[in-house]
Amino acid sequence: MKKEELTNLVKDVVRDNQDMSLSFVAITVLTDVIKRSTSKTMMELDTELKLAVQDLKSCVKEEIEGTDTYRGSSITLHSGCELFTRFVTRQFLEMKEFGAIKSKLTEKGQYISKLSALSREKVTELFEPFFRDNMCVMVVGNSRVATATLIRASRSGKRFSVIIPESRPDVEGYKSARHLRDAGIPVTLIVDSAVAYHMGKVDFVLSGAEAVVESGGIINKIGTYQIAVLAHVHKKSFYVAAESFKFVRQYPLNQNDISGDDHYEHINPPPYTFIDDGQIKDGHDVSDEQERRQLGGIKVSNPTSDFTPPRYITLLFTDLGILTPSAISDELIKLYS
Amino acid sequence: MTKEERKALYSKQVDNKKTSGNTPHVPSTGQQPRKQSIKSDQAPTPSVAQTKNQEAKQQPSKHQDGKQQQPKLQNQKQLGQKNKVEPTESTKQNRLFSHLDKYVHPDNRINTAINDPKLHPIIVQLGLQYATGAIRGGNARTLALLIALKQVTSDYVQLDTEIMNRDFGNKIVPMIDYLKQFRPLSVGMGNALRHIKQKIFKLNPDLSANENKNKLVEDIDIFIKERITVAAEQIVNNGVARITNGDVIMTYARSEVIEKILTRAHCDGGKRFRVIIVDSRPKNEGRELLNRLLIAGVDCTYVYINAVSHVMKEVTKVMIGANSMLSNGSVYSRIGTAPVCMMANSYNVPVLVCCETYKFSEGTQLDSITRNELGDPHEMCTIERNHMKPVLMGHESNPNIHVLNLTYDVTDMQFVDMVITEVGSIPPTSVAVIVREYRQK
């Protein structure tokens, strides 16, 4: 498939599935590549697929990343590609007849795509019994699966309140706050520096994940790590809701080990001037240009993601079940061996 | 034990010493019987023979009279048969470690096994190489064992009446028992042997002996390749990928695979990093590593374990090898590893353990006492090998000194961040999963 063709395909998939993760996009696109492929041998198909993965990654970097729909690191995309190519190679080894392989792969790809929608359902279902009335939950960032979990619990009649840090620099917290408010859940928005202040009254912390790594730790929106550490110090449970397609074969030991080029070069101005009587007023109107001039000569480090080590995570809710961090590696060994 | 009892015991020991000639202090408690086979091979001193023949666990001192009479009679009998003398340093033992096999100096292992028809000459040679330390290190020992077994296999002569899968299995048992006298089998060696024994058991009795022998040799070769050589190669690749520019890597003592990782990362990977080798007496194995890394041109710092807290501040990663990984996630490795890992943990420095999966054990161990190996106590009593100046003169005969030279220790899982294996990097909690996966295969 040509690159332009692929780019169009990616854009289509993204437009049609606004609420799905990049991993889903990757699998859908790669399945389509196989479906349309004219290759006659496994070798050809394999090369074609590898090329498609490369194109896909660069295309996402150019076109999708940084748009409203997809922020943060592209690690979910990598995990989706990795999972799919791994599956393809295994099919190559298992089956002999090329035609059969091709149809099997297409079938399986469509199945996986369907599965990712189902798995979110499964995660929210598993999480439901963990809510009790009068609970106070802190939510990290704007995770689709975490928001879905909260909304489901609320619909089932649990009365609880939610605290959301604004989650700078791209203030995703606002988005989830609006989302939850619309679902009728009492929401409090706080600044990131007030997390410790509020941690004492929180019952548990709920986070999503961009990726779940082999040690059972997670890679997620910047700020997750510090909230996890604070929860740990306050002896509060730190729960992660993540579908199993977010599992990646990576093993970071510290923050340097996750891709280091995912840095913004500047910090966006805050979208409000002050918080008064619980009201947020828009109005800060400084252009990036002005901001940068003001910060001239000062180095800015503004990473997009951080790594939370497994020792700060209490449980992970996945479509494979409720897992402790140490069970993640067991599942990954099963998935890839 | 009351004071009186202790006194009585001591005077009894003094008496014993007088009656048994010049032999020094006889330990009072906790000597375990040695394996029968040793007795016939070598010449025990009275005291050694005595301990060998004693009951597994001695009763408190009250009952000792009766107990000690009996073995003494046996001593005299044995003395009549054998008249070689063994040195006495190994007769004393720390009570906590009395269940471990005592160290016997290789020079005193002159044995009659050379003419034993049950033993293949290559096994006899291997035993001596293990004893003298000519072959040491987990991989080297296992490889030597497997290569020797290959030789034994090809030299095996099948009699018409016998079935190879049963007969050959029985034939190697005394050979392994013989090797165990010199050093206990490592976990890796145990796993390798278990694998080979399974293969022997599955040999097809309908095939000719030659075909079966070829099959077995091939199986051993496959094991060597898949689980040891290629595995090590894969670990080296995984390990090199873990080293980044600007790293300061700390390692302890000497591990073959760590050496390969560091040299490869420097020479082929072109990575800029520094190595701190932590070493300890009495073996000073780190010096060998230091030499090899210096030849490769790696920037090295060499410190003793006493200084580990001082240098830990600059370290970015600790990489160690392991004798084996236990299924509770603990690392069983050269003694001194545990303090290094614990120190790293308290400085928040990640600890990476490199270990092939054939060294993964199904067993668990919570401390370094239940299973361990005793080294030569003399090593600890001399300052430098070449001077051989004894610093604890006459410690053999002083009943109040117990010199304990342990070989291994156990590092708890909480101090380990990652285990690098040929199947990828896993957290120590997943060791049990790998063990299970391989058992299912």
Short mmCIF file of N, CA, C and O in Angstrom, two decimals, chain A residues 105-160:
data_model
loop_
_atom_site.label_atom_id
_atom_site.label_comp_id
_atom_site.label_asym_id
_atom_site.label_seq_id
_atom_site.Cartn_x
_atom_site.Cartn_y
_atom_site.Cartn_z
N LEU A 105 -5.77 -14.27 9.17
CA LEU A 105 -5.25 -13.04 9.74
C LEU A 105 -6.28 -11.92 9.70
O LEU A 105 -6.46 -11.18 10.67
N THR A 106 -6.96 -11.81 8.57
CA THR A 106 -7.98 -10.76 8.43
C THR A 106 -9.06 -10.97 9.49
O THR A 106 -9.47 -10.04 10.19
N GLU A 107 -9.47 -12.22 9.58
CA GLU A 107 -10.51 -12.59 10.54
C GLU A 107 -10.08 -12.20 11.96
O GLU A 107 -10.81 -11.54 12.69
N LYS A 108 -8.86 -12.60 12.27
CA LYS A 108 -8.36 -12.37 13.63
C LYS A 108 -8.22 -10.87 13.91
O LYS A 108 -8.55 -10.41 15.00
N GLY A 109 -7.75 -10.13 12.89
CA GLY A 109 -7.59 -8.69 13.06
C GLY A 109 -8.91 -8.02 13.37
O GLY A 109 -9.01 -7.20 14.28
N GLN A 110 -9.94 -8.42 12.62
CA GLN A 110 -11.27 -7.85 12.87
C GLN A 110 -11.76 -8.22 14.26
O GLN A 110 -12.38 -7.42 14.96
N TYR A 111 -11.43 -9.45 14.64
CA TYR A 111 -11.83 -9.92 15.96
C TYR A 111 -11.18 -9.08 17.06
O TYR A 111 -11.83 -8.64 18.00
N ILE A 112 -9.86 -8.84 16.89
CA ILE A 112 -9.14 -8.05 17.90
C ILE A 112 -9.75 -6.65 18.00
O ILE A 112 -9.97 -6.13 19.10
N SER A 113 -10.06 -6.05 16.83
CA SER A 113 -10.64 -4.71 16.84
C SER A 113 -11.94 -4.70 17.62
O SER A 113 -12.20 -3.80 18.42
N LYS A 114 -12.75 -5.72 17.38
CA LYS A 114 -14.02 -5.80 18.08
C LYS A 114 -13.76 -5.99 19.57
O LYS A 114 -14.43 -5.41 20.42
N LEU A 115 -12.74 -6.79 19.82
CA LEU A 115 -12.42 -7.14 21.21
C LEU A 115 -12.08 -5.91 22.04
O LEU A 115 -12.45 -5.80 23.19
N SER A 116 -11.38 -4.95 21.42
CA SER A 116 -10.93 -3.81 22.21
C SER A 116 -12.11 -3.00 22.73
O SER A 116 -12.03 -2.42 23.81
N ALA A 117 -13.20 -3.00 21.97
CA ALA A 117 -14.40 -2.33 22.49
C ALA A 117 -14.99 -3.14 23.64
O ALA A 117 -15.38 -2.60 24.67
N LEU A 118 -14.98 -4.44 23.45
CA LEU A 118 -15.53 -5.32 24.48
C LEU A 118 -14.70 -5.27 25.75
O LEU A 118 -15.22 -5.33 26.85
N SER A 119 -13.38 -5.15 25.57
CA SER A 119 -12.53 -5.25 26.75
C SER A 119 -12.74 -4.06 27.67
O SER A 119 -12.64 -4.19 28.89
N ARG A 120 -13.07 -2.89 27.09
CA ARG A 120 -13.33 -1.75 27.96
C ARG A 120 -14.58 -2.02 28.81
O ARG A 120 -14.61 -1.74 30.00
N GLU A 121 -15.54 -2.62 28.16
CA GLU A 121 -16.77 -3.01 28.86
C GLU A 121 -16.43 -3.93 30.04
O GLU A 121 -16.89 -3.74 31.17
N LYS A 122 -15.57 -4.89 29.75
CA LYS A 122 -15.19 -5.89 30.74
C LYS A 122 -14.49 -5.23 31.94
O LYS A 122 -14.75 -5.55 33.10
N VAL A 123 -13.57 -4.30 31.64
CA VAL A 123 -12.83 -3.62 32.70
C VAL A 123 -13.79 -2.87 33.62
O VAL A 123 -13.72 -2.98 34.85
N THR A 124 -14.73 -2.13 33.01
CA THR A 124 -15.65 -1.35 33.84
C THR A 124 -16.52 -2.28 34.69
O THR A 124 -16.83 -1.97 35.84
N GLU A 125 -16.84 -3.41 34.12
CA GLU A 125 -17.66 -4.37 34.85
C GLU A 125 -16.91 -4.89 36.08
O GLU A 125 -17.45 -4.99 37.17
N LEU A 126 -15.62 -5.21 35.88
CA LEU A 126 -14.82 -5.73 36.98
C LEU A 126 -14.68 -4.70 38.10
O LEU A 126 -14.57 -5.03 39.27
N PHE A 127 -14.65 -3.44 37.69
CA PHE A 127 -14.36 -2.40 38.66
C PHE A 127 -15.57 -2.05 39.52
O PHE A 127 -15.44 -1.55 40.64
N GLU A 128 -16.74 -2.33 39.01
CA GLU A 128 -17.95 -1.85 39.66
C GLU A 128 -18.04 -2.15 41.15
O GLU A 128 -18.35 -1.25 41.95
N PRO A 129 -17.77 -3.38 41.60
CA PRO A 129 -17.93 -3.66 43.03
C PRO A 129 -16.99 -2.87 43.94
O PRO A 129 -17.17 -2.88 45.16
N PHE A 130 -16.00 -2.20 43.34
CA PHE A 130 -15.04 -1.48 44.17
C PHE A 130 -15.57 -0.11 44.61
O PHE A 130 -14.96 0.56 45.42
N PHE A 131 -16.69 0.29 44.04
CA PHE A 131 -17.28 1.56 44.45
C PHE A 131 -18.28 1.33 45.57
O PHE A 131 -19.06 0.37 45.54
N ARG A 132 -18.23 2.21 46.55
CA ARG A 132 -19.26 2.19 47.59
C ARG A 132 -19.79 3.61 47.72
O ARG A 132 -19.16 4.57 47.26
N ASP A 133 -20.93 3.71 48.37
CA ASP A 133 -21.53 5.04 48.53
C ASP A 133 -20.62 5.96 49.35
O ASP A 133 -19.90 5.51 50.23
N ASN A 134 -20.69 7.22 49.06
CA ASN A 134 -19.95 8.25 49.79
C ASN A 134 -18.44 8.17 49.62
O ASN A 134 -17.69 8.65 50.46
N MET A 135 -18.02 7.52 48.59
CA MET A 135 -16.58 7.45 48.35
C MET A 135 -16.11 8.72 47.65
O MET A 135 -16.90 9.44 47.03
N CYS A 136 -14.82 8.95 47.81
CA CYS A 136 -14.21 10.06 47.09
C CYS A 136 -13.07 9.49 46.24
O CYS A 136 -12.18 8.84 46.76
N VAL A 137 -13.14 9.69 44.96
CA VAL A 137 -12.17 9.08 44.04
C VAL A 137 -11.36 10.16 43.36
O VAL A 137 -11.92 11.16 42.90
N MET A 138 -10.07 9.97 43.30
CA MET A 138 -9.25 10.89 42.51
C MET A 138 -8.96 10.25 41.16
O MET A 138 -8.57 9.08 41.09
N VAL A 139 -9.16 10.98 40.11
CA VAL A 139 -8.95 10.44 38.76
C VAL A 139 -7.75 11.14 38.12
O VAL A 139 -7.62 12.36 38.21
N VAL A 140 -6.88 10.34 37.50
CA VAL A 140 -5.69 10.91 36.89
C VAL A 140 -5.92 11.12 35.40
O VAL A 140 -6.28 10.18 34.70
N GLY A 141 -5.71 12.31 34.95
CA GLY A 141 -5.73 12.60 33.51
C GLY A 141 -7.09 12.37 32.88
O GLY A 141 -8.12 12.38 33.54
N ASN A 142 -7.05 12.13 31.58
CA ASN A 142 -8.30 11.91 30.87
C ASN A 142 -8.22 10.56 30.18
O ASN A 142 -7.87 10.45 29.02
N SER A 143 -8.50 9.51 30.96
CA SER A 143 -8.44 8.17 30.39
C SER A 143 -9.85 7.75 30.01
O SER A 143 -10.79 7.91 30.78
N ARG A 144 -9.97 7.22 28.79
CA ARG A 144 -11.30 6.83 28.33
C ARG A 144 -11.87 5.73 29.21
O ARG A 144 -13.03 5.77 29.61
N VAL A 145 -11.01 4.76 29.51
CA VAL A 145 -11.52 3.62 30.26
C VAL A 145 -11.84 4.01 31.71
O VAL A 145 -12.83 3.55 32.28
N ALA A 146 -11.04 4.92 32.29
CA ALA A 146 -11.32 5.35 33.66
C ALA A 146 -12.64 6.12 33.72
O ALA A 146 -13.47 5.90 34.61
N THR A 147 -12.86 7.00 32.76
CA THR A 147 -14.11 7.76 32.72
C THR A 147 -15.29 6.82 32.54
O THR A 147 -16.31 6.95 33.22
N ALA A 148 -15.14 5.85 31.64
CA ALA A 148 -16.22 4.89 31.40
C ALA A 148 -16.54 4.13 32.68
O ALA A 148 -17.72 3.89 33.00
N THR A 149 -15.50 3.77 33.44
CA THR A 149 -15.68 3.05 34.70
C THR A 149 -16.52 3.87 35.67
O THR A 149 -17.47 3.37 36.28
N LEU A 150 -16.16 5.17 35.79
CA LEU A 150 -16.87 6.03 36.74
C LEU A 150 -18.33 6.20 36.33
O LEU A 150 -19.23 6.14 37.16
N ILE A 151 -18.53 6.39 35.04
CA ILE A 151 -19.90 6.62 34.56
C ILE A 151 -20.75 5.37 34.79
O ILE A 151 -21.88 5.44 35.25
N ARG A 152 -20.17 4.24 34.54
CA ARG A 152 -20.92 2.99 34.75
C ARG A 152 -21.31 2.82 36.22
O ARG A 152 -22.43 2.45 36.54
N ALA A 153 -20.33 3.10 37.11
CA ALA A 153 -20.60 2.96 38.54
C ALA A 153 -21.70 3.92 38.97
O ALA A 153 -22.59 3.56 39.76
N SER A 154 -21.65 5.13 38.42
CA SER A 154 -22.65 6.13 38.77
C SER A 154 -24.03 5.68 38.29
O SER A 154 -25.03 5.82 39.00
N ARG A 155 -24.07 5.11 37.10
CA ARG A 155 -25.36 4.68 36.53
C ARG A 155 -25.94 3.53 37.34
O ARG A 155 -27.15 3.36 37.39
N SER A 156 -25.05 2.72 37.94
CA SER A 156 -25.57 1.59 38.71
C SER A 156 -26.07 2.05 40.09
O SER A 156 -26.44 1.23 40.92
N GLY A 157 -26.03 3.35 40.33
CA GLY A 157 -26.67 3.87 41.53
C GLY A 157 -25.71 4.19 42.68
O GLY A 157 -26.13 4.57 43.76
N LYS A 158 -24.39 4.06 42.44
CA LYS A 158 -23.42 4.39 43.49
C LYS A 158 -23.29 5.92 43.55
O LYS A 158 -23.22 6.59 42.52
N ARG A 159 -23.29 6.44 44.78
CA ARG A 159 -23.12 7.88 44.92
C ARG A 159 -21.72 8.15 45.43
O ARG A 159 -21.34 7.73 46.52
N PHE A 160 -20.92 8.80 44.63
CA PHE A 160 -19.54 9.10 45.02
C PHE A 160 -19.13 10.41 44.37
O PHE A 160 -19.78 10.88 43.43
#
